[in-house]
PDB file of C-alpha atoms in Angstrom:
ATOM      1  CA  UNK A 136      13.266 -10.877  20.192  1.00 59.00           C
ATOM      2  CA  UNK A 137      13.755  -7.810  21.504  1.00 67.00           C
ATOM      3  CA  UNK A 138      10.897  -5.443  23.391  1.00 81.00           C
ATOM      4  CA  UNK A 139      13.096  -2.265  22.907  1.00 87.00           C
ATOM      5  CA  UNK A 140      12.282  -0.728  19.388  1.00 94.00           C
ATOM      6  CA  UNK A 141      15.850   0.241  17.178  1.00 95.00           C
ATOM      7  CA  UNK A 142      15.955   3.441  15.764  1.00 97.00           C
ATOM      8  CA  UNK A 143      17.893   3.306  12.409  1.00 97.00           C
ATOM      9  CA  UNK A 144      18.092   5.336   8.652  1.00 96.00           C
ATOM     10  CA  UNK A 145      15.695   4.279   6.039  1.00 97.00           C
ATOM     11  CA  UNK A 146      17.107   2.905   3.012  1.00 95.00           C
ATOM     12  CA  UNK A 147      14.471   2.819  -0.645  1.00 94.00           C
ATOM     13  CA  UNK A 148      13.428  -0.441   0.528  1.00 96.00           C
ATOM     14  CA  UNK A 149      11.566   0.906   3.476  1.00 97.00           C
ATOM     15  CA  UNK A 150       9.350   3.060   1.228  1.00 97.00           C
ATOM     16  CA  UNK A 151       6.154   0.865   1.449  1.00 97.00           C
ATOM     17  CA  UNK A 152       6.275  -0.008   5.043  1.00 97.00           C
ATOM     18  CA  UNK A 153       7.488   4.113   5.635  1.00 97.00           C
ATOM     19  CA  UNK A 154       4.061   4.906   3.550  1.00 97.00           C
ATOM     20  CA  UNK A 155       1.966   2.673   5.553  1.00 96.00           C
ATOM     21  CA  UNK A 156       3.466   3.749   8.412  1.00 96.00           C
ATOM     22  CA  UNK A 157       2.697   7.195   7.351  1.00 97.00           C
ATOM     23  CA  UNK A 158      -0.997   6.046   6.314  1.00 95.00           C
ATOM     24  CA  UNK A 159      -2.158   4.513   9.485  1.00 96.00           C
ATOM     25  CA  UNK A 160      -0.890   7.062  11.935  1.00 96.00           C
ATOM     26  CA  UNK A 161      -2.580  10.248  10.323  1.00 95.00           C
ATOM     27  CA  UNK A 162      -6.033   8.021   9.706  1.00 94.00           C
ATOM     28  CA  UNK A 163      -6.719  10.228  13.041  1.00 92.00           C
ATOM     29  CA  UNK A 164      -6.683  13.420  10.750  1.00 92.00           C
ATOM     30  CA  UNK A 165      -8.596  12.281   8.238  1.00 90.00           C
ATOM     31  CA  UNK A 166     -11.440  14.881   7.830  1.00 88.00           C
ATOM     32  CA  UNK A 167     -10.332  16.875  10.701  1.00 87.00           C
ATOM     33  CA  UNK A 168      -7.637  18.970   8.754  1.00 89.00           C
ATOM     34  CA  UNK A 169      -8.282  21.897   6.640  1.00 88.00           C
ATOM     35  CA  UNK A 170      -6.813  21.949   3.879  1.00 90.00           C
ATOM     36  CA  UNK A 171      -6.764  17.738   4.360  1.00 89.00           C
ATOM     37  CA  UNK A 172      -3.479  16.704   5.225  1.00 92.00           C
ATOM     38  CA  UNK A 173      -0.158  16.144   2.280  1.00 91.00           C
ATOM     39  CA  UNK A 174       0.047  12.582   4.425  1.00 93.00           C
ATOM     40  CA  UNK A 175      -2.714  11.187   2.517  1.00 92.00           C
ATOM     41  CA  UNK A 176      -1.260  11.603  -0.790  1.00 93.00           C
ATOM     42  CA  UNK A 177       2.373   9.725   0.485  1.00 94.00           C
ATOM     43  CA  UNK A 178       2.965   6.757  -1.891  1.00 95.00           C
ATOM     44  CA  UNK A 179       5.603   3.931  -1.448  1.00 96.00           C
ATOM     45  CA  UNK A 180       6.629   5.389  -4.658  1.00 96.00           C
ATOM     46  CA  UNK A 181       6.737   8.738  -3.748  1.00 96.00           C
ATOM     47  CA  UNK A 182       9.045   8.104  -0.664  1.00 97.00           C
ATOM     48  CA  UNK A 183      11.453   5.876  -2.578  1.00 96.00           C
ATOM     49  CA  UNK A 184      11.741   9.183  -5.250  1.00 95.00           C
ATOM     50  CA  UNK A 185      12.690  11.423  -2.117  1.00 95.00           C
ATOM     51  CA  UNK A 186      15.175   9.108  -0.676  1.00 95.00           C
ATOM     52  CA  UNK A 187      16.999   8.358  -3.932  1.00 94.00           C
ATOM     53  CA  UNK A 188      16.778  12.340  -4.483  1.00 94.00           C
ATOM     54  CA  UNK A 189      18.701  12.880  -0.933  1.00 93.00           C
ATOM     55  CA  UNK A 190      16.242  12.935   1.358  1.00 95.00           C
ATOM     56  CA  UNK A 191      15.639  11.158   4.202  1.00 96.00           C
ATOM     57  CA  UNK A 192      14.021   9.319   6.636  1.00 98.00           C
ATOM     58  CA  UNK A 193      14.411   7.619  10.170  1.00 98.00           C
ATOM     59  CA  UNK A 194      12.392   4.683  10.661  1.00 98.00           C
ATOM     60  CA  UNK A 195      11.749   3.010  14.199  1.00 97.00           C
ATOM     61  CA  UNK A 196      11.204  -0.966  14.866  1.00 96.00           C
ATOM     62  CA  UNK A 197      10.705  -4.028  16.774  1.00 95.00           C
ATOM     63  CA  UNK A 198      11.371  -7.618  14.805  1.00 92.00           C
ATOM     64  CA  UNK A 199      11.597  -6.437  11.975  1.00 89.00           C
ATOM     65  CA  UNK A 200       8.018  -4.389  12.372  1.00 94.00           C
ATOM     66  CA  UNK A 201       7.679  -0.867  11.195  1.00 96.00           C
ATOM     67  CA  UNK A 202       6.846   1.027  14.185  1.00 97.00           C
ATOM     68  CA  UNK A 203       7.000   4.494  13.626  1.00 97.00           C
ATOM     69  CA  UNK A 204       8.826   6.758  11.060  1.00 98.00           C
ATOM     70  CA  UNK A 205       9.840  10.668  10.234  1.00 98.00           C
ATOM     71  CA  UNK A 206      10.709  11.839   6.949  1.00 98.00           C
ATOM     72  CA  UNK A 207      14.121  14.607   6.954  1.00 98.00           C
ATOM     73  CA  UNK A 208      15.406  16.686   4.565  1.00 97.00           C
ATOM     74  CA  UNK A 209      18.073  20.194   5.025  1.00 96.00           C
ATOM     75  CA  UNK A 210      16.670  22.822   4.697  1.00 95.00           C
ATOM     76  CA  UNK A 211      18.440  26.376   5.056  1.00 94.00           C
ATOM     77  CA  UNK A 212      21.157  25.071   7.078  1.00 95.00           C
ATOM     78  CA  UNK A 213      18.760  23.156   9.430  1.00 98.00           C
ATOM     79  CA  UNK A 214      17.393  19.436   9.176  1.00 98.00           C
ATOM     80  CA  UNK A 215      13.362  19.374   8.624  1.00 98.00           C
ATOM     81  CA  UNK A 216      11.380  17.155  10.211  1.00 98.00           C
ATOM     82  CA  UNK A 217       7.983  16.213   8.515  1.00 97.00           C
ATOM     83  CA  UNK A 218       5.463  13.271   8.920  1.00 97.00           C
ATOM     84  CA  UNK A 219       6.296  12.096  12.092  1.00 97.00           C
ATOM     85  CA  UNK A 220       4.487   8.722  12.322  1.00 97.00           C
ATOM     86  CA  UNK A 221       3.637   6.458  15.041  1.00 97.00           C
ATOM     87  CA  UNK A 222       1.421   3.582  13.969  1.00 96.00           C
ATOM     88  CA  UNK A 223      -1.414   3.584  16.619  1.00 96.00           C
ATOM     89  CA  UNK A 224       0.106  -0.291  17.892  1.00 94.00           C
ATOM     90  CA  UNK A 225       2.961   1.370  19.396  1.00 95.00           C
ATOM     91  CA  UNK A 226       1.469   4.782  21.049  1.00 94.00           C
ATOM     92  CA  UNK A 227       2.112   5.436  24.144  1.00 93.00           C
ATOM     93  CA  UNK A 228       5.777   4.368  24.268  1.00 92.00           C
ATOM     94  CA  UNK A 229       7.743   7.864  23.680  1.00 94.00           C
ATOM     95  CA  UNK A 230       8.590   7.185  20.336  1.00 96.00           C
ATOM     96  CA  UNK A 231       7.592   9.985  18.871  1.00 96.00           C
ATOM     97  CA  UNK A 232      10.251  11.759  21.641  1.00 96.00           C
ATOM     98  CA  UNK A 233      12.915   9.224  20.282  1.00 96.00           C
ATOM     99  CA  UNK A 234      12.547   9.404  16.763  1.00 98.00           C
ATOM    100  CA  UNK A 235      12.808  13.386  17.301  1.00 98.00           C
ATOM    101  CA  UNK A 236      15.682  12.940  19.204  1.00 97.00           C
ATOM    102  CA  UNK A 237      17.400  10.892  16.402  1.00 98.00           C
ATOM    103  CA  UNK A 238      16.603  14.025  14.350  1.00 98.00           C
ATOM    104  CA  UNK A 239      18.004  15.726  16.260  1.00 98.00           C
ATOM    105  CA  UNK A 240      21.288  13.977  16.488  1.00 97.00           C
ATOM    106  CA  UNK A 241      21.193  13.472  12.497  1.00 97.00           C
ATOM    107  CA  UNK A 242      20.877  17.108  12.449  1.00 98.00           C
ATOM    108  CA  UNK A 243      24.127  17.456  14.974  1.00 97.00           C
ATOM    109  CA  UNK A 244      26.225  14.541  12.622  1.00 96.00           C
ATOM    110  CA  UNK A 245      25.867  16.697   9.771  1.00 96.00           C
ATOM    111  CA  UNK A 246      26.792  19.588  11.509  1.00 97.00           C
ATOM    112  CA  UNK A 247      23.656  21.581  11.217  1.00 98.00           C
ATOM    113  CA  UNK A 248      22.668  24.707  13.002  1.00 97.00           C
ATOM    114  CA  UNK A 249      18.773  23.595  13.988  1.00 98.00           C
ATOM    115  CA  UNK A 250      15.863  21.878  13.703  1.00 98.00           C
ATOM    116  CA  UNK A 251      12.540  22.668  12.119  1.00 98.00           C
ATOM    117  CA  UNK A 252       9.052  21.408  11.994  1.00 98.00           C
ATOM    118  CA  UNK A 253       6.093  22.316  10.453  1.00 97.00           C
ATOM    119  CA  UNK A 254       2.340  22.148  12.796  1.00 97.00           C
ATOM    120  CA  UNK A 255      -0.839  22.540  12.174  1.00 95.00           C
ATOM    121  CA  UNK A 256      -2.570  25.421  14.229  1.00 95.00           C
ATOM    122  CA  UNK A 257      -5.383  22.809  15.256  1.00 93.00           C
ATOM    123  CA  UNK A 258      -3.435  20.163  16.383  1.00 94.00           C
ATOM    124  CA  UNK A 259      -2.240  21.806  19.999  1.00 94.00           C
ATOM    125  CA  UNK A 260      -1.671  18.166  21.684  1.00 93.00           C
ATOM    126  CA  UNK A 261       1.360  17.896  18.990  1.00 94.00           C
ATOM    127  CA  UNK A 262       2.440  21.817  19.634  1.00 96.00           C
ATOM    128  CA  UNK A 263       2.842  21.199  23.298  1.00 96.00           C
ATOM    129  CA  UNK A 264       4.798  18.276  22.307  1.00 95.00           C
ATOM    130  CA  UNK A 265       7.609  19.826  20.596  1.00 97.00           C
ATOM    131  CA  UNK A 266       7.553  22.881  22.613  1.00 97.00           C
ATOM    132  CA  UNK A 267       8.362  20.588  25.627  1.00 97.00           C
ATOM    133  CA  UNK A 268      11.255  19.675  23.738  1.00 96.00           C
ATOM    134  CA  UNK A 269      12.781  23.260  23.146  1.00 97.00           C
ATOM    135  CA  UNK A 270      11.214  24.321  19.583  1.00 98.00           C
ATOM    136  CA  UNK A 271       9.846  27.430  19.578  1.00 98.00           C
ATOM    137  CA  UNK A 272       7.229  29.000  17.138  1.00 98.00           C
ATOM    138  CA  UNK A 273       9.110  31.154  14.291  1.00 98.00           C
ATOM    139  CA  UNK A 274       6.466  31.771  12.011  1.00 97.00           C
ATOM    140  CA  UNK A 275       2.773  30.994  10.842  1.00 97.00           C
ATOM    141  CA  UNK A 276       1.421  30.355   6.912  1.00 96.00           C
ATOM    142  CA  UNK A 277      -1.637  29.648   5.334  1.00 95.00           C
ATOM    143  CA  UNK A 278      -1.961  27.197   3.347  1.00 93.00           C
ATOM    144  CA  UNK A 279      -2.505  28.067  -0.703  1.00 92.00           C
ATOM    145  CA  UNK A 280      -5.812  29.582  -1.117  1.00 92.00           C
ATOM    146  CA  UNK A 281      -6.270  30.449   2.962  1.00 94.00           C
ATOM    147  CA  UNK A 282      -6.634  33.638   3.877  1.00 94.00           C
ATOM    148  CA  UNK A 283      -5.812  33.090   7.602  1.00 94.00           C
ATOM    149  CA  UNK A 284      -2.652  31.152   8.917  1.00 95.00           C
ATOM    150  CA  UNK A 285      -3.479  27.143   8.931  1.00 95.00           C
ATOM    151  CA  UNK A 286       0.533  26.267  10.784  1.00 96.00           C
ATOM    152  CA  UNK A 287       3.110  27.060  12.438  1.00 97.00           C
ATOM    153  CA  UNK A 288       6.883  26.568  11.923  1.00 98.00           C
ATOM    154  CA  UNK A 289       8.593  25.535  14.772  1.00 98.00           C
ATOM    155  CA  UNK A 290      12.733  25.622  15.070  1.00 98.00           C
ATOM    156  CA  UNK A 291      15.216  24.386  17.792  1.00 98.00           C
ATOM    157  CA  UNK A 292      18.856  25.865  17.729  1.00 98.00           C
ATOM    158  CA  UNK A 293      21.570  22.864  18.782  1.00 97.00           C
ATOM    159  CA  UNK A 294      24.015  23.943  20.523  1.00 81.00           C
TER     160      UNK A 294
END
């Protein structure tokens, strides 16, 4: 048994422990977020439909136990990083810096330009985060039926 958690890519049978992943580490949002966070809706189901579609995802564990996870896809020559989980057991412990990182060096394998990230305006903590780690605000949206922007896209250039 090993203390040090292994990074590795997510295969369909990861969905459910990906979605409860997913589940417990946005219960923190819950209410807080306006519009209410996509996270809630994630389904074992739903996950197993984006990975067999060519998505992705990059889970992180320890024995066997799901840790922390982000979900990947390319998007406009870049890799996207959404729903970057860390269930609330393992906080603390810079994985949300690793599992980034392994983005990141997905993003480099396939021989993509960037990185890019989606944020809500509200949640600064998770800004500072990823602007600590070189991404840089490109843009700001509203959600559907907002009349004021409710996130900001965030995009890293590998070099």
């Amino acid at each position: 048994m090993s203390d040090t958690p292994v990074l590795r890519i997510a295969t369909a049978a990861d969905a459910p422990a990906i979605a409860t992943a997913i589940a417990e580490s946005f219960a923190q949002y819950r209410g807080k977020l306006v519009p209410e966070s996509g996270a809630f809706r994630e389904t074992a189901e739903g996950i197993a439909g984006e990975l067999a579609r060519g998505a992705g995802a990059i889970v992180a564990e320890r024995d066997g136990e799901m840790l922390g996870c982000v979900l990947v896809d390319e998007m406009e020559g870049d890799l996207y990083f959404g729903r970057l989980s860390v269930r609330p057991l393992a906080r603390g412990q810079g994985l949300a810096r690793r599992l980034i990182e392994a983005v990141e060096g997905e993003a480099r394998r396939r021989g993509l330009a960037g990185v890019r990230l989606g944020v809500r305006i509200v949640l600064t903590e998770n800004q500072r985060l990823f602007a600590s780690l070189g991404y840089r605000e490109t843009s700001r949206e509203a959600h559907p039926g907002f009349d004021r922007p409710t996130s900001i896209n965030m995009r890293k250039p590998l070099g």
